[in-house]
Amino acid sequence: KEPPMSTQLHNKPIFLYEFFIFDLYCPHEVLLNISQPVLAIRFLDFPTLTLTGTVHEEKSLIRFNQGKSNFFEMDLEEIKTALLTYPLYIMFIDMNFGKMQILGTSKLNVAIFSKEKFLNFSPNSSAPKPLRNILKLFDNEGTKVAEFEICLILRREYFLYDSKPFTLKQDQT
């Protein structure tokens, strides 16, 4: 059974996708030339979400340990098709104080995280658990320049709120 219409905007369900990036490992020679590391993630036609990391040369890693999320609305069948058809784009960028350089990229088929879990958007399904995977990023010559663990969750949201109109009353002091 679908939720009441008041829990949907424009008759389309609301979804949330979240990702969390742990430490990113890259060869020491790549690490030495990075000044402002950024990971940019683009999902379908939604805004690109970016995370800024901190270089730790002694450990040959870039520490992110943060995530971002985005709400969007989409028809249920449309999102199921999109998840099986379109990749998640990831870019590893050195912002270098305005002289941006793309160091590595990857496109990820979200289905590798377990399409059954992502495609079960029924209101009675249990809350999905974040799914984790190791990703590798490659430069334009196909050389691996980074590897990191990503945690991804995609779920349908059911906002419950009172659909009665809200009236503001002017203060009469």
Coordinates of C-alpha atoms in Angstrom, one line a residue:
K1 CA 0.0 0.0 0.0
E2 CA 1.3 3.4 -1.0
P3 CA 1.6 6.1 1.7
P4 CA -1.0 8.9 1.8
M5 CA -0.6 11.6 -0.8
S6 CA 0.4 14.1 1.9
T7 CA 3.8 12.3 2.3
Q8 CA 4.8 12.9 -1.3
L9 CA 5.6 16.0 -3.2
H10 CA 4.2 16.4 -6.8
N11 CA 3.0 12.8 -6.6
K12 CA 6.6 11.5 -6.8
P13 CA 8.3 9.7 -4.0
I14 CA 11.2 11.4 -2.1
F15 CA 14.5 9.6 -1.9
L16 CA 17.7 10.2 0.0
Y17 CA 21.1 9.1 -1.1
E18 CA 24.1 9.4 1.3
F19 CA 27.7 8.5 0.9
F20 CA 30.6 8.4 3.3
I21 CA 34.3 8.3 2.3
F22 CA 36.9 6.9 4.6
D23 CA 40.7 7.3 4.0
L24 CA 41.9 7.5 0.4
Y25 CA 45.2 5.8 -0.3
C26 CA 47.4 6.8 -3.3
P27 CA 51.0 6.3 -4.3
H28 CA 53.5 8.5 -2.5
E29 CA 54.6 10.3 -5.7
V30 CA 51.0 11.3 -6.3
L31 CA 50.4 12.4 -2.7
L32 CA 53.5 14.7 -2.8
N33 CA 51.9 16.8 -5.6
I34 CA 48.5 17.4 -4.0
S35 CA 47.7 20.6 -2.2
Q36 CA 43.8 20.6 -1.9
P37 CA 42.4 17.1 -2.4
V38 CA 38.7 16.9 -3.2
L39 CA 36.4 14.0 -4.1
A40 CA 33.4 14.9 -6.3
I41 CA 30.5 12.5 -6.6
R42 CA 27.7 12.9 -9.2
F43 CA 24.6 10.8 -9.0
L44 CA 22.2 10.9 -12.0
D45 CA 21.3 14.5 -12.8
F46 CA 21.5 15.7 -9.3
P47 CA 24.0 18.3 -7.9
T48 CA 27.6 17.2 -7.7
L49 CA 28.6 16.7 -4.0
T50 CA 32.1 17.4 -2.9
L51 CA 34.3 16.4 0.1
T52 CA 37.6 18.0 1.0
G53 CA 40.3 15.8 2.5
T54 CA 43.5 16.4 4.4
V55 CA 46.8 15.0 3.2
H56 CA 48.8 12.9 5.6
E57 CA 52.1 12.3 3.8
E58 CA 53.7 10.1 6.5
K59 CA 50.8 7.6 6.2
S60 CA 50.5 7.9 2.4
L61 CA 46.8 8.7 2.7
I62 CA 44.3 11.5 2.4
R63 CA 41.9 11.5 5.3
F64 CA 38.2 12.3 4.4
N65 CA 36.2 10.5 7.1
Q66 CA 33.1 12.5 6.2
G67 CA 30.0 12.2 4.0
K68 CA 27.2 14.1 2.4
S69 CA 23.6 13.5 1.5
N70 CA 21.0 14.7 -1.0
F71 CA 17.2 14.5 -1.2
F72 CA 15.5 14.2 -4.5
E73 CA 12.1 13.2 -6.0
M74 CA 11.7 10.7 -8.7
D75 CA 9.1 8.3 -10.0
L76 CA 9.6 4.8 -8.5
E77 CA 10.0 2.9 -11.8
E78 CA 12.2 5.7 -13.2
I79 CA 14.7 5.3 -10.3
K80 CA 14.8 1.5 -10.5
T81 CA 15.7 1.8 -14.2
A82 CA 18.2 4.6 -13.6
L83 CA 20.0 2.6 -10.9
L84 CA 20.5 -0.3 -13.3
T85 CA 21.4 1.9 -16.2
Y86 CA 23.4 5.0 -15.1
P87 CA 26.6 5.0 -13.2
L88 CA 27.7 7.1 -10.2
Y89 CA 30.6 9.3 -11.3
I90 CA 33.5 10.0 -9.0
M91 CA 36.4 12.4 -9.6
F92 CA 39.6 12.8 -7.5
I93 CA 40.6 16.4 -7.9
D94 CA 43.4 18.6 -6.7
M95 CA 41.9 22.1 -6.4
N96 CA 45.4 23.5 -6.0
F97 CA 44.3 27.0 -5.1
G98 CA 42.2 27.6 -8.2
K99 CA 44.4 25.6 -10.7
M100 CA 42.2 22.5 -10.7
Q101 CA 43.6 19.2 -11.9
I102 CA 41.6 16.0 -12.2
L103 CA 43.8 13.3 -10.9
G104 CA 41.6 10.3 -11.3
T105 CA 38.1 9.2 -12.2
S106 CA 35.8 6.3 -12.0
K107 CA 32.2 5.4 -12.8
L108 CA 30.5 3.0 -10.6
N109 CA 27.5 0.8 -11.3
V110 CA 25.4 1.2 -8.1
A111 CA 24.1 -2.4 -8.6
I112 CA 27.5 -3.8 -7.3
F113 CA 26.4 -2.7 -3.9
S114 CA 23.5 -5.2 -4.1
K115 CA 20.7 -4.1 -6.4
E116 CA 18.1 -6.1 -4.5
K117 CA 18.6 -3.9 -1.4
F118 CA 18.5 -0.7 -3.5
L119 CA 15.4 -1.6 -5.5
N120 CA 13.2 -2.6 -2.5
F121 CA 11.5 0.8 -1.9
S122 CA 8.3 -0.5 -0.3
P123 CA 7.0 1.3 2.8
N124 CA 7.1 -1.9 4.8
S125 CA 10.7 -2.8 4.0
S126 CA 13.2 -2.5 6.8
A127 CA 15.5 0.5 6.8
P128 CA 18.4 -0.3 4.5
K129 CA 21.9 -0.6 6.0
P130 CA 24.7 1.3 4.4
L131 CA 26.6 -0.8 1.9
R132 CA 30.4 -0.6 1.6
N133 CA 32.8 -1.3 -1.2
I134 CA 36.4 -0.5 -2.1
L135 CA 36.8 1.7 -5.2
K136 CA 39.8 2.5 -7.4
L137 CA 40.3 5.7 -9.4
F138 CA 42.4 5.8 -12.5
D139 CA 44.1 8.6 -14.5
N140 CA 43.5 9.2 -18.2
E141 CA 46.2 6.7 -19.1
G142 CA 44.5 3.9 -17.0
T143 CA 47.0 4.0 -14.1
K144 CA 45.5 3.5 -10.7
V145 CA 46.0 6.7 -8.7
A146 CA 43.9 6.1 -5.7
E147 CA 41.9 3.6 -3.7
F148 CA 39.3 4.2 -1.0
E149 CA 36.4 2.7 0.8
I150 CA 32.9 4.2 0.2
C151 CA 29.8 3.6 2.1
L152 CA 26.6 4.2 0.2
I153 CA 22.9 4.2 1.2
L154 CA 19.9 5.0 -0.9
R155 CA 16.4 4.9 0.6
R156 CA 12.9 6.1 0.1
E157 CA 11.7 8.7 2.6
Y158 CA 8.3 8.8 4.1
F159 CA 7.8 12.2 5.6
L160 CA 4.9 12.3 7.9
Y161 CA 3.5 15.8 8.5
D162 CA 0.2 17.5 8.9
S163 CA -1.1 18.5 5.5
K164 CA -3.5 21.2 6.9
P165 CA -2.6 24.7 5.6
F166 CA -0.5 26.7 8.1
T167 CA -1.6 30.3 8.7
L168 CA 0.7 32.9 10.0
K169 CA -0.8 35.4 12.5
Q170 CA 0.6 38.9 12.7
D171 CA 1.7 40.0 16.1
Q172 CA -0.5 42.8 17.4
T173 CA 1.7 44.4 20.0

